[in-house]
Structure formats: C-alpha cells, structure tokens
mmCIF file of C-alpha atoms and ligand atoms in Angstrom:
data_model
loop_
_atom_site.group_PDB
_atom_site.id
_atom_site.type_symbol
_atom_site.label_atom_id
_atom_site.label_comp_id
_atom_site.label_asym_id
_atom_site.label_seq_id
_atom_site.Cartn_x
_atom_site.Cartn_y
_atom_site.Cartn_z
ATOM 1 C CA UNK A 1 140.039 -78.770 181.980
ATOM 2 C CA UNK A 2 136.195 -79.488 183.504
ATOM 3 C CA UNK A 3 134.831 -80.883 186.986
ATOM 4 C CA UNK A 4 135.324 -84.731 187.008
ATOM 5 C CA UNK A 5 133.082 -86.816 189.628
ATOM 6 C CA UNK A 6 132.332 -90.818 188.767
ATOM 7 C CA UNK A 7 128.822 -90.377 187.530
ATOM 8 C CA UNK A 8 129.275 -87.106 186.711
ATOM 9 C CA UNK A 9 132.479 -87.608 184.241
ATOM 10 C CA UNK A 10 129.854 -90.233 182.582
ATOM 11 C CA UNK A 11 126.848 -87.249 182.710
ATOM 12 C CA UNK A 12 128.670 -84.717 181.421
ATOM 13 C CA UNK A 13 130.400 -87.556 179.190
ATOM 14 C CA UNK A 14 126.787 -88.049 178.033
ATOM 15 C CA UNK A 15 125.923 -84.622 177.985
ATOM 16 C CA UNK A 16 129.372 -83.403 176.244
ATOM 17 C CA UNK A 17 127.438 -86.291 174.491
ATOM 18 C CA UNK A 18 123.976 -85.030 173.340
ATOM 19 C CA UNK A 19 125.490 -81.711 173.204
ATOM 20 C CA UNK A 20 127.415 -82.594 171.102
ATOM 21 C CA UNK A 21 124.781 -84.745 169.157
ATOM 22 C CA UNK A 22 122.765 -81.600 169.272
ATOM 23 C CA UNK A 23 125.667 -79.587 167.692
ATOM 24 C CA UNK A 24 126.728 -81.605 166.043
ATOM 25 C CA UNK A 25 123.943 -79.993 163.160
ATOM 26 C CA UNK A 26 125.542 -76.312 163.807
ATOM 27 C CA UNK A 27 128.027 -77.903 161.721
ATOM 28 C CA UNK A 28 125.737 -78.488 158.593
ATOM 29 C CA UNK A 29 127.968 -80.767 157.488
ATOM 30 C CA UNK A 30 126.348 -80.908 154.445
ATOM 31 C CA UNK A 31 126.075 -77.640 153.295
ATOM 32 C CA UNK A 32 129.785 -78.654 153.722
ATOM 33 C CA UNK A 33 129.221 -81.046 151.644
ATOM 34 C CA UNK A 34 126.402 -79.933 149.000
ATOM 35 C CA UNK A 35 129.572 -76.657 148.819
ATOM 36 C CA UNK A 36 131.398 -79.166 147.775
ATOM 37 C CA UNK A 37 129.281 -80.685 145.578
ATOM 38 C CA UNK A 38 128.646 -77.789 143.749
ATOM 39 C CA UNK A 39 132.275 -77.489 143.685
ATOM 40 C CA UNK A 40 132.477 -80.434 142.444
ATOM 41 C CA UNK A 41 129.792 -79.997 140.120
ATOM 42 C CA UNK A 42 131.304 -77.168 138.405
ATOM 43 C CA UNK A 43 135.283 -78.880 138.427
ATOM 44 C CA UNK A 44 132.932 -81.419 137.007
ATOM 45 C CA UNK A 45 131.501 -79.459 134.354
ATOM 46 C CA UNK A 46 134.703 -77.609 133.500
ATOM 47 C CA UNK A 47 136.181 -80.526 132.717
ATOM 48 C CA UNK A 48 133.754 -81.554 130.834
ATOM 49 C CA UNK A 49 134.021 -78.850 129.049
ATOM 50 C CA UNK A 50 137.270 -79.068 129.205
ATOM 51 C CA UNK A 51 136.846 -82.455 127.932
ATOM 52 C CA UNK A 52 134.247 -81.483 125.302
ATOM 53 C CA UNK A 53 136.106 -78.807 124.349
ATOM 54 C CA UNK A 54 139.546 -81.584 124.382
ATOM 55 C CA UNK A 55 137.058 -82.866 122.658
ATOM 56 C CA UNK A 56 136.104 -80.919 120.066
ATOM 57 C CA UNK A 57 140.173 -79.623 119.560
ATOM 58 C CA UNK A 58 141.077 -83.266 119.390
ATOM 59 C CA UNK A 59 138.203 -84.335 116.853
ATOM 60 C CA UNK A 60 138.982 -81.382 115.356
ATOM 61 C CA UNK A 61 142.550 -81.943 114.342
ATOM 62 C CA UNK A 62 141.634 -85.241 113.832
ATOM 63 C CA UNK A 63 139.369 -83.910 111.198
ATOM 64 C CA UNK A 64 142.286 -81.329 110.189
ATOM 65 C CA UNK A 65 145.101 -84.211 109.663
ATOM 66 C CA UNK A 66 142.560 -86.342 108.348
ATOM 67 C CA UNK A 67 142.279 -83.833 105.277
ATOM 68 C CA UNK A 68 145.190 -83.152 105.359
ATOM 69 C CA UNK A 69 146.391 -86.684 104.889
ATOM 70 C CA UNK A 70 143.709 -87.069 102.357
ATOM 71 C CA UNK A 71 144.797 -84.071 101.268
ATOM 72 C CA UNK A 72 148.566 -84.848 100.965
ATOM 73 C CA UNK A 73 147.228 -88.701 99.761
ATOM 74 C CA UNK A 74 145.692 -86.759 97.242
ATOM 75 C CA UNK A 75 148.919 -85.015 95.574
ATOM 76 C CA UNK A 76 150.368 -87.463 95.608
ATOM 77 C CA UNK A 77 148.541 -89.071 94.399
ATOM 78 C CA UNK A 78 148.106 -86.786 91.486
ATOM 79 C CA UNK A 79 152.179 -86.345 91.460
ATOM 80 C CA UNK A 80 152.492 -90.503 90.788
ATOM 81 C CA UNK A 81 149.488 -90.014 87.853
ATOM 82 C CA UNK A 82 152.135 -87.102 85.780
ATOM 83 C CA UNK A 83 154.401 -89.021 86.904
ATOM 84 C CA UNK A 84 153.165 -92.089 85.423
ATOM 85 C CA UNK A 85 151.613 -90.217 81.803
ATOM 86 C CA UNK A 86 155.096 -88.062 81.945
ATOM 87 C CA UNK A 87 157.123 -91.364 82.226
ATOM 88 C CA UNK A 88 153.988 -92.063 79.512
ATOM 89 C CA UNK A 89 154.748 -89.629 77.646
ATOM 90 C CA UNK A 90 158.885 -89.766 77.461
ATOM 91 C CA UNK A 91 158.454 -93.146 74.516
ATOM 92 C CA UNK A 92 156.857 -90.864 72.392
ATOM 93 C CA UNK A 93 159.272 -88.361 72.914
ATOM 94 C CA UNK A 94 162.168 -91.311 72.904
ATOM 95 C CA UNK A 95 160.641 -91.909 69.977
ATOM 96 C CA UNK A 96 160.408 -88.455 68.404
ATOM 97 C CA UNK A 97 163.573 -88.959 66.552
ATOM 98 C CA UNK A 98 163.078 -92.462 65.024
ATOM 99 C CA UNK A 99 160.191 -90.517 63.695
ATOM 100 C CA UNK A 100 162.466 -88.082 62.456
ATOM 101 C CA UNK A 101 165.016 -90.159 60.242
ATOM 102 C CA UNK A 102 162.644 -89.308 57.757
ATOM 103 C CA UNK A 103 163.388 -85.898 58.067
ATOM 104 C CA UNK A 104 167.079 -86.445 55.998
ATOM 105 C CA UNK A 105 164.370 -86.910 52.829
ATOM 106 C CA UNK A 106 164.120 -83.104 53.886
ATOM 107 C CA UNK A 107 166.934 -82.115 53.732
ATOM 108 C CA UNK A 108 167.667 -83.927 50.882
ATOM 109 C CA UNK A 109 165.584 -82.172 49.381
ATOM 110 C CA UNK A 110 167.543 -78.865 50.698
ATOM 111 C CA UNK A 111 169.923 -78.371 48.039
ATOM 112 C CA UNK A 112 166.601 -76.387 46.216
ATOM 113 C CA UNK A 113 167.376 -74.187 48.640
ATOM 114 C CA UNK A 114 170.713 -74.186 48.283
ATOM 115 C CA UNK A 115 170.476 -73.945 43.863
ATOM 116 C CA UNK A 116 168.048 -71.507 44.533
ATOM 117 C CA UNK A 117 168.743 -70.006 42.055
ATOM 118 C CA UNK A 118 169.425 -65.374 41.893
ATOM 119 C CA UNK A 119 166.147 -63.443 41.052
ATOM 120 C CA UNK A 120 167.798 -62.519 36.947
ATOM 121 C CA UNK A 121 170.319 -65.247 36.757
ATOM 122 C CA UNK A 122 168.719 -68.574 34.216
ATOM 123 C CA UNK A 123 167.941 -71.413 35.886
ATOM 124 C CA UNK A 124 170.710 -74.064 37.134
ATOM 125 C CA UNK A 125 170.557 -77.118 34.097
ATOM 126 C CA UNK A 126 169.224 -80.651 36.017
ATOM 127 C CA UNK A 127 172.638 -82.969 36.143
ATOM 128 C CA UNK A 128 171.218 -86.490 35.203
ATOM 129 C CA UNK A 129 174.444 -89.003 36.742
ATOM 130 C CA UNK A 130 174.272 -91.791 34.645
ATOM 131 C CA UNK A 131 174.226 -95.724 36.963
ATOM 132 C CA UNK A 132 177.315 -97.782 37.862
ATOM 133 C CA UNK A 133 179.666 -94.079 38.756
ATOM 134 C CA UNK A 134 180.951 -94.039 35.297
ATOM 135 C CA UNK A 135 181.207 -90.165 33.835
ATOM 136 C CA UNK A 136 178.683 -88.610 31.456
ATOM 137 C CA UNK A 137 181.216 -87.345 29.169
ATOM 138 C CA UNK A 138 182.443 -91.244 28.957
ATOM 139 C CA UNK A 139 178.698 -92.862 29.270
ATOM 140 C CA UNK A 140 178.486 -90.671 25.817
ATOM 141 C CA UNK A 141 181.611 -91.470 23.744
ATOM 142 C CA UNK A 142 180.204 -95.531 24.992
ATOM 143 C CA UNK A 143 177.086 -95.194 23.555
ATOM 144 C CA UNK A 144 177.759 -93.903 20.931
ATOM 145 C CA UNK A 145 180.700 -96.485 20.394
ATOM 146 C CA UNK A 146 178.064 -98.766 20.266
ATOM 147 C CA UNK A 147 175.797 -97.246 18.141
ATOM 148 C CA UNK A 148 178.689 -97.034 15.494
ATOM 149 C CA UNK A 149 179.510 -100.977 16.324
ATOM 150 C CA UNK A 150 175.676 -101.480 15.891
ATOM 151 C CA UNK A 151 175.067 -100.043 12.127
ATOM 152 C CA UNK A 152 178.226 -101.857 10.743
ATOM 153 C CA UNK A 153 176.666 -105.647 12.402
ATOM 154 C CA UNK A 154 173.564 -104.542 11.078
ATOM 155 C CA UNK A 155 174.215 -101.872 7.673
ATOM 156 C CA UNK A 156 170.699 -102.633 6.578
ATOM 157 C CA UNK A 157 168.433 -102.188 9.709
ATOM 158 C CA UNK A 158 165.348 -101.068 8.235
ATOM 159 C CA UNK A 159 162.035 -100.942 9.877
ATOM 160 C CA UNK A 160 161.495 -104.440 9.578
ATOM 161 C CA UNK A 161 157.589 -104.212 8.500
ATOM 162 C CA UNK A 162 156.789 -103.857 5.144
ATOM 163 C CA UNK A 163 154.938 -100.802 3.514
ATOM 164 C CA UNK A 164 154.648 -98.828 0.141
ATOM 165 C CA UNK A 165 153.011 -95.562 2.206
ATOM 166 C CA UNK A 166 152.661 -93.904 5.339
ATOM 167 C CA UNK A 167 149.131 -95.176 5.631
ATOM 168 C CA UNK A 168 150.464 -98.878 5.452
ATOM 169 C CA UNK A 169 153.052 -98.545 7.905
ATOM 170 C CA UNK A 170 151.173 -96.724 10.177
ATOM 171 C CA UNK A 171 148.547 -99.497 9.717
ATOM 172 C CA UNK A 172 151.227 -101.855 9.964
ATOM 173 C CA UNK A 173 153.296 -99.789 13.149
ATOM 174 C CA UNK A 174 149.553 -100.997 15.127
ATOM 175 C CA UNK A 175 148.743 -104.281 14.096
ATOM 176 C CA UNK A 176 152.353 -105.471 15.118
ATOM 177 C CA UNK A 177 151.793 -105.341 18.523
ATOM 178 C CA UNK A 178 152.241 -108.590 21.108
ATOM 179 C CA UNK A 179 153.132 -109.815 17.414
ATOM 180 C CA UNK A 180 155.867 -110.704 15.549
ATOM 181 C CA UNK A 181 156.579 -108.261 12.406
ATOM 182 C CA UNK A 182 156.431 -111.721 11.025
ATOM 183 C CA UNK A 183 153.454 -112.352 11.472
ATOM 184 C CA UNK A 184 152.128 -108.818 10.924
ATOM 185 C CA UNK A 185 154.044 -108.495 7.373
ATOM 186 C CA UNK A 186 152.549 -111.954 6.363
ATOM 187 C CA UNK A 187 149.022 -110.811 6.822
ATOM 188 C CA UNK A 188 149.030 -107.309 5.786
ATOM 189 C CA UNK A 189 149.519 -107.917 1.725
ATOM 190 C CA UNK A 190 145.956 -109.673 1.925
ATOM 191 C CA UNK A 191 144.188 -106.407 3.723
ATOM 192 C CA UNK A 192 145.612 -103.772 1.553
ATOM 193 C CA UNK A 193 144.499 -105.254 -1.196
ATOM 194 C CA UNK A 194 141.160 -105.092 -0.195
ATOM 195 C CA UNK A 195 141.233 -101.952 2.005
ATOM 196 C CA UNK A 196 143.901 -99.904 0.184
ATOM 197 C CA UNK A 197 143.032 -96.435 1.321
ATOM 198 C CA UNK A 198 141.853 -95.217 4.297
ATOM 199 C CA UNK A 199 138.444 -94.190 3.090
ATOM 200 C CA UNK A 200 138.106 -98.388 2.032
ATOM 201 C CA UNK A 201 139.248 -99.083 5.782
ATOM 202 C CA UNK A 202 136.663 -96.592 7.358
ATOM 203 C CA UNK A 203 133.817 -98.198 5.291
ATOM 204 C CA UNK A 204 135.093 -102.628 5.571
ATOM 205 C CA UNK A 205 133.189 -104.565 7.108
ATOM 206 C CA UNK A 206 134.200 -105.308 10.725
ATOM 207 C CA UNK A 207 133.630 -108.818 10.548
ATOM 208 C CA UNK A 208 135.588 -109.477 7.217
ATOM 209 C CA UNK A 209 138.065 -106.856 8.523
ATOM 210 C CA UNK A 210 138.501 -109.046 11.892
ATOM 211 C CA UNK A 211 139.305 -112.428 10.032
ATOM 212 C CA UNK A 212 141.835 -110.944 7.608
ATOM 213 C CA UNK A 213 143.244 -110.024 11.132
ATOM 214 C CA UNK A 214 142.812 -112.875 13.541
ATOM 215 C CA UNK A 215 147.087 -114.319 12.860
ATOM 216 C CA UNK A 216 147.958 -111.688 14.970
ATOM 217 C CA UNK A 217 146.403 -112.574 17.676
ATOM 218 C CA UNK A 218 143.673 -109.683 19.310
ATOM 219 C CA UNK A 219 142.478 -108.901 16.184
ATOM 220 C CA UNK A 220 139.051 -107.546 17.831
ATOM 221 C CA UNK A 221 140.707 -104.641 18.755
ATOM 222 C CA UNK A 222 143.253 -104.034 16.062
ATOM 223 C CA UNK A 223 140.409 -103.732 13.917
ATOM 224 C CA UNK A 224 138.758 -101.403 15.660
ATOM 225 C CA UNK A 225 141.454 -99.497 15.868
ATOM 226 C CA UNK A 226 142.508 -99.732 12.278
ATOM 227 C CA UNK A 227 138.840 -98.931 10.835
ATOM 228 C CA UNK A 228 138.665 -95.772 13.815
ATOM 229 C CA UNK A 229 142.084 -95.143 12.729
ATOM 230 C CA UNK A 230 141.037 -94.749 9.074
ATOM 231 C CA UNK A 231 137.844 -93.444 9.721
ATOM 232 C CA UNK A 232 139.631 -90.082 11.692
ATOM 233 C CA UNK A 233 141.996 -89.607 9.103
ATOM 234 C CA UNK A 234 139.407 -89.673 6.462
ATOM 235 C CA UNK A 235 137.341 -87.127 8.717
ATOM 236 C CA UNK A 236 140.015 -84.763 10.349
ATOM 237 C CA UNK A 237 143.296 -84.993 7.917
ATOM 238 C CA UNK A 238 141.482 -85.154 4.445
ATOM 239 C CA UNK A 239 142.942 -89.058 4.180
ATOM 240 C CA UNK A 240 146.217 -88.465 4.698
ATOM 241 C CA UNK A 241 148.329 -89.428 7.721
ATOM 242 C CA UNK A 242 149.623 -86.027 9.686
ATOM 243 C CA UNK A 243 153.305 -85.953 9.655
ATOM 244 C CA UNK A 244 153.168 -84.055 13.285
ATOM 245 C CA UNK A 245 154.006 -86.401 16.227
ATOM 246 C CA UNK A 246 150.926 -84.322 18.709
ATOM 247 C CA UNK A 247 147.984 -85.038 15.173
ATOM 248 C CA UNK A 248 149.232 -88.690 14.990
ATOM 249 C CA UNK A 249 149.091 -89.690 18.973
ATOM 250 C CA UNK A 250 145.627 -87.976 18.475
ATOM 251 C CA UNK A 251 144.967 -91.243 16.380
ATOM 252 C CA UNK A 252 143.243 -94.201 17.723
ATOM 253 C CA UNK A 253 145.900 -97.352 18.438
ATOM 254 C CA UNK A 254 148.217 -94.329 17.895
ATOM 255 C CA UNK A 255 150.637 -93.629 20.910
ATOM 256 C CA UNK A 256 153.713 -91.620 20.635
ATOM 257 C CA UNK A 257 156.049 -95.323 19.675
ATOM 258 C CA UNK A 258 154.281 -95.803 16.330
ATOM 259 C CA UNK A 259 154.723 -91.984 16.490
ATOM 260 C CA UNK A 260 157.834 -92.398 16.349
ATOM 261 C CA UNK A 261 158.093 -95.451 13.698
ATOM 262 C CA UNK A 262 156.083 -93.496 11.003
ATOM 263 C CA UNK A 263 158.095 -90.244 11.736
ATOM 264 C CA UNK A 264 161.410 -91.849 11.431
ATOM 265 C CA UNK A 265 160.078 -93.962 8.027
ATOM 266 C CA UNK A 266 157.728 -92.507 6.014
ATOM 267 C CA UNK A 267 158.432 -89.042 6.682
ATOM 268 C CA UNK A 268 162.058 -88.772 7.647
ATOM 269 C CA UNK A 269 162.255 -87.686 10.933
ATOM 270 C CA UNK A 270 164.514 -88.383 13.301
ATOM 271 C CA UNK A 271 162.869 -90.448 16.781
ATOM 272 C CA UNK A 272 163.264 -92.720 19.376
ATOM 273 C CA UNK A 273 161.507 -95.509 19.438
ATOM 274 C CA UNK A 274 161.217 -97.353 22.888
ATOM 275 C CA UNK A 275 160.015 -100.593 23.011
ATOM 276 C CA UNK A 276 160.631 -103.559 24.614
ATOM 277 C CA UNK A 277 163.375 -104.683 23.384
ATOM 278 C CA UNK A 278 164.777 -100.768 23.410
ATOM 279 C CA UNK A 279 163.474 -101.075 26.851
ATOM 280 C CA UNK A 280 165.785 -103.807 27.581
ATOM 281 C CA UNK A 281 169.086 -103.732 26.584
ATOM 282 C CA UNK A 282 169.364 -99.773 27.216
ATOM 283 C CA UNK A 283 168.692 -100.992 30.568
ATOM 284 C CA UNK A 284 171.345 -103.758 29.825
ATOM 285 C CA UNK A 285 173.978 -101.180 28.768
ATOM 286 C CA UNK A 286 173.149 -98.220 31.770
ATOM 287 C CA UNK A 287 172.246 -95.870 29.292
ATOM 288 C CA UNK A 288 169.608 -95.086 31.630
ATOM 289 C CA UNK A 289 168.013 -96.551 35.154
ATOM 290 C CA UNK A 290 164.552 -95.404 34.289
ATOM 291 C CA UNK A 291 161.689 -97.490 32.926
ATOM 292 C CA UNK A 292 158.609 -95.386 31.920
ATOM 293 C CA UNK A 293 159.003 -95.206 27.886
ATOM 294 C CA UNK A 294 159.418 -91.200 28.043
ATOM 295 C CA UNK A 295 162.095 -91.279 30.458
ATOM 296 C CA UNK A 296 164.067 -93.862 28.798
ATOM 297 C CA UNK A 297 163.796 -91.844 25.228
ATOM 298 C CA UNK A 298 165.050 -88.207 26.545
ATOM 299 C CA UNK A 299 167.597 -90.353 28.686
ATOM 300 C CA UNK A 300 168.497 -92.255 25.535
ATOM 301 C CA UNK A 301 167.944 -88.840 23.313
ATOM 302 C CA UNK A 302 170.256 -86.899 25.515
ATOM 303 C CA UNK A 303 172.919 -89.101 24.580
ATOM 304 C CA UNK A 304 173.123 -88.818 20.673
ATOM 305 C CA UNK A 305 172.782 -86.045 18.222
ATOM 306 C CA UNK A 306 168.986 -86.217 16.596
ATOM 307 C CA UNK A 307 169.972 -87.078 13.518
ATOM 308 C CA UNK A 308 170.794 -90.746 15.115
ATOM 309 C CA UNK A 309 168.248 -91.477 16.573
ATOM 310 C CA UNK A 310 166.401 -93.282 13.848
ATOM 311 C CA UNK A 311 169.142 -95.485 12.579
ATOM 312 C CA UNK A 312 170.061 -96.147 17.051
ATOM 313 C CA UNK A 313 166.130 -97.684 17.395
ATOM 314 C CA UNK A 314 167.126 -99.343 14.264
ATOM 315 C CA UNK A 315 170.665 -101.222 15.271
ATOM 316 C CA UNK A 316 169.561 -101.839 19.261
ATOM 317 C CA UNK A 317 165.931 -103.029 18.072
ATOM 318 C CA UNK A 318 167.817 -105.563 15.616
ATOM 319 C CA UNK A 319 170.441 -106.765 18.188
ATOM 320 C CA UNK A 320 167.751 -107.022 20.347
ATOM 321 C CA UNK A 321 166.262 -109.573 18.174
ATOM 322 C CA UNK A 322 169.193 -110.951 17.405
ATOM 323 C CA UNK A 323 171.778 -111.006 19.688
ATOM 324 C CA UNK A 324 170.851 -109.561 23.041
ATOM 325 C CA UNK A 325 167.601 -111.667 23.466
ATOM 326 C CA UNK A 326 165.065 -111.507 26.749
ATOM 327 C CA UNK A 327 166.042 -114.694 28.344
ATOM 328 C CA UNK A 328 169.001 -116.415 26.565
ATOM 329 C CA UNK A 329 171.525 -113.544 25.763
ATOM 330 C CA UNK A 330 173.897 -114.457 23.593
ATOM 331 C CA UNK A 331 177.174 -113.179 24.685
ATOM 332 C CA UNK A 332 180.096 -115.214 23.801
ATOM 333 C CA UNK A 333 178.724 -113.491 19.889
ATOM 334 C CA UNK A 334 178.082 -110.303 20.800
ATOM 335 C CA UNK A 335 180.149 -108.397 19.144
ATOM 336 C CA UNK A 336 179.958 -105.392 21.505
ATOM 337 C CA UNK A 337 180.436 -107.385 24.381
ATOM 338 C CA UNK A 338 183.391 -105.369 25.772
ATOM 339 C CA UNK A 339 181.265 -102.776 25.690
ATOM 340 C CA UNK A 340 178.941 -104.081 28.061
ATOM 341 C CA UNK A 341 178.476 -103.605 31.459
ATOM 342 C CA UNK A 342 175.647 -106.958 31.363
ATOM 343 C CA UNK A 343 178.648 -109.310 29.093
ATOM 344 C CA UNK A 344 177.793 -112.724 31.449
ATOM 345 C CA UNK A 345 173.583 -112.521 32.178
ATOM 346 C CA UNK A 346 173.580 -114.728 28.893
ATOM 347 C CA UNK A 347 175.952 -117.312 27.724
ATOM 348 C CA UNK A 348 179.450 -116.589 27.067
ATOM 349 C CA UNK A 349 181.035 -119.863 25.371
ATOM 350 C CA UNK A 350 181.733 -119.253 22.083
ATOM 351 C CA UNK A 351 179.768 -122.057 20.511
ATOM 352 C CA UNK A 352 176.804 -122.399 22.049
ATOM 353 C CA UNK A 353 176.228 -118.780 21.967
ATOM 354 C CA UNK A 354 175.885 -118.747 18.310
ATOM 355 C CA UNK A 355 173.644 -121.048 18.549
ATOM 356 C CA UNK A 356 171.619 -118.390 19.824
ATOM 357 C CA UNK A 357 171.172 -117.242 17.078
ATOM 358 C CA UNK A 358 168.172 -115.556 15.600
ATOM 359 C CA UNK A 359 168.170 -115.207 12.057
ATOM 360 C CA UNK A 360 164.972 -113.715 10.490
ATOM 361 C CA UNK A 361 163.469 -112.151 7.087
ATOM 362 C CA UNK A 362 165.978 -109.768 6.090
ATOM 363 C CA UNK A 363 169.290 -111.974 6.910
ATOM 364 C CA UNK A 364 171.518 -112.292 9.607
ATOM 365 C CA UNK A 365 174.709 -109.755 8.086
ATOM 366 C CA UNK A 366 176.733 -112.457 9.025
ATOM 367 C CA UNK A 367 179.906 -111.701 6.682
ATOM 368 C CA UNK A 368 179.802 -108.288 9.197
ATOM 369 C CA UNK A 369 180.179 -109.953 12.718
ATOM 370 C CA UNK A 370 183.858 -110.573 13.472
ATOM 371 C CA UNK A 371 184.303 -113.739 15.163
ATOM 372 C CA UNK A 372 182.918 -114.221 19.118
ATOM 373 C CA UNK A 373 186.695 -114.304 20.009
ATOM 374 C CA UNK A 374 187.665 -110.988 18.728
ATOM 375 C CA UNK A 375 185.535 -109.263 21.490
ATOM 376 C CA UNK A 376 187.438 -111.408 24.047
ATOM 377 C CA UNK A 377 190.678 -111.376 25.435
ATOM 378 C CA UNK A 378 193.136 -114.737 26.881
ATOM 379 C CA UNK A 379 191.402 -115.547 29.196
ATOM 380 C CA UNK A 380 188.010 -115.125 27.856
ATOM 381 C CA UNK A 381 187.105 -112.750 28.959
ATOM 382 C CA UNK A 382 185.623 -109.041 27.226
ATOM 383 C CA UNK A 383 188.271 -107.241 25.598
ATOM 384 C CA UNK A 384 189.220 -103.723 27.273
ATOM 385 C CA UNK A 385 186.638 -101.723 25.275
ATOM 386 C CA UNK A 386 187.826 -99.798 22.728
ATOM 387 C CA UNK A 387 187.972 -96.164 22.877
ATOM 388 C CA UNK A 388 186.073 -96.539 26.148
ATOM 389 C CA UNK A 389 187.263 -94.265 29.392
HETATM 390 S S1 LIG B 401 177.495 -108.716 25.876
HETATM 391 FE FE1 LIG B 401 175.794 -110.230 26.588
HETATM 392 S S2 LIG B 401 173.556 -108.534 27.735
HETATM 393 FE FE2 LIG B 401 175.605 -107.177 26.466
HETATM 394 S S3 LIG B 401 174.813 -107.265 25.035
HETATM 395 FE FE3 LIG B 401 175.807 -108.437 24.710
HETATM 396 S S4 LIG B 401 174.544 -110.209 24.633
HETATM 397 FE FE4 LIG B 401 173.712 -108.324 25.116
#
C-alpha cells in the first residue's frame, strides 16, 4: 500500500495515470493485436484453404455424384432400351411358332425318309388312293362294271368321224377341235374330194382350203395345221401317217389326244382319248381327281387292261354326248346311275330326264337301254350297285 494526501492522492493518481499512460505503450497491445491478426489471418487462411478444399472436395464429390448419376441414368436408359428391344423382339419370338406352322408340310414330306429305300432293295411302289375313301379294289371293280354297262348300251360305239384311211382320220381329228363331229363329217367330203392325198393338201392354195373349212370354225388356224401336217407327212414320212405316238405328236396340230384317236382307230393300238367328255365323266365317277389330261390318261389307264382302252374311250365319250351332259346330265334316264357317285347332279325325274337325251348320227340304241326305273329303287333312289363293293 502507498502514502496518501489530499493532493498527493490526486497527484499520485495523476502521476499514476500518466505513468500508466506513458507505460501504456509498454504493454504493446498492437503487437498483441497484430499477433492476434496474424493468427486470425493464418486461421482465416487455413479456414479459406479448408473451405477451398472443402469446396473442391464438395465439387469433386458433386462431380463424381453427377458422373455416377449420369452413368446410372445412361445405364438405366440402356437397360430400358434393352428391355424395350427385348420386349419388341418377344412378339417375333412368339410369332415364330405360327410361322413354323408350314413346318407341318415338311413333316408331311418326312415319309420320304421313312420310306427311303435301303440300298439294294427295289423302290416302293406309290400307292394311289382313289378319292372318296373307296378302296382301290372297289374302285377298279366299279369302273370296270361301268364300262361293261356302257358297252351294252353303246355296242356300236366308234369314233364318230368319217374316214377311209389314216390320213383322213388324222385330218378329221384335227378339224374336230372346238366343233362337233357331225359338222366335221359334213365338211370333209369336199376337202378329201379335192385333196385326196397328203401331197395334194401339202400343195394346196391356203385360201381355197380356208373356204372349205370355214364351217368348222377357227378355219385359218385349222387350214395352217392340215397343210402343215400334210407337208410334214410328205417330207418326213414319205407321205404316210406314222404309227408311233412319238412321231404323231411332232405333226403340226397333233397332240396326244389326236394321236391316240389315230393309233387306236387306224392302227388298232390301244389308247385312251381324253377329250372334254372323258374328263368330265371320269371326275363325276370319281375314277380320278386329276385335271391334267396326261395324268387323267395315266390314272384311268391303270384301272383297265390295255386292250380295253380304245373301246372304253368310245363308251365314255358316247355317254357324255348322249346322257351325261355337261350342264344337264339326264340322271333319271342313266343306265349307270346305281354306280355313279354324282347321281342327282342332273335331272332325276325319269320323264324329264328322257327329254334331255340327245340323239346324234349313229342313232341311240334305245332297244338296249333298260327303262330308267330299272336303275332306281322303290323310293326313286339309285338301286345298290350290282356286285359293287
Ligand atoms: S347318274 Fe347322272 S351324273 Fe352319273 S353318269 Fe348318269 S347322268 Fe352322269
């Protein structure tokens, strides 16, 4: 403790204050502040650095996150796209079995494998099933029965074209296309009177021949054919009609049908004539379902012995011309109704059916035709086929 006086106290106090004020700089608060500022600055710097680092870290994190997010989005998008593609592809996969449906056909072809013959064994014969579920044996029996019935009804069946030799028959057959045999028979006498041999017809003036053939229709084309075939006969066959199918079909205007007519009727060689009547009737009788003439010829030929072929052709064609017409078959007057699967396709009333019968040159052998009722049962339906089964 110090000495006190009224003035001295103030003086001391003054002195002390002054001393203190003087001494104040000694305290050097500034350096302290400075130190504090330096420290603060350091801290601030540190903080700034930290902030900067934090910011950088944050930015990096954000960037990383953004990248990850972007990648995730891209991945997701890719997955969605992939899923969509997969989904799109699914129907195609589903449709595949539908497309595979025709594979059944391939399976149908499979028997080839099953029937593939073993080396050294003979090939298996193709079995041709008759239409309508009828057995092959029953079909053969029914077909032959029809031919026998028709042979009784048309005992004089023959080619309805008039001819005296093979040359006249081949010319007349060519002319019979698209017209009736009757019309041809009315035309050929004048033709053969003027041009009796292949040499004569080969040298004929086409315009004169055309005038003679005009009534048969298609007379220009027919003139060309008969003059052409006459020239071929003179130049290649010495003026004679060849007796072989392969030679005949080379002649202008001569196809297989004409060739078989010539072979069967001028040379006595069996042949089936597949004309429009023949095609229609054998399909009605379900002898074959073929529509191509060559295939019909083969299918029907397989049902009969070769020796029957020529007469069979006449019987069928005669029946087609007289009773089993294309538009109005006279079923009620048909002698083979009990054997015909197409019975009822035409008029079944006997009286009305009789009015549909056609009589041409050669007459209708009515005395041999049994009354239509004989072919029907009590109820007016076809009687059961005799011996068929
Ligand atoms: S029953 Fe009728 S469809 Fe059958 S052959 Fe006779 S006319 Fe032709």
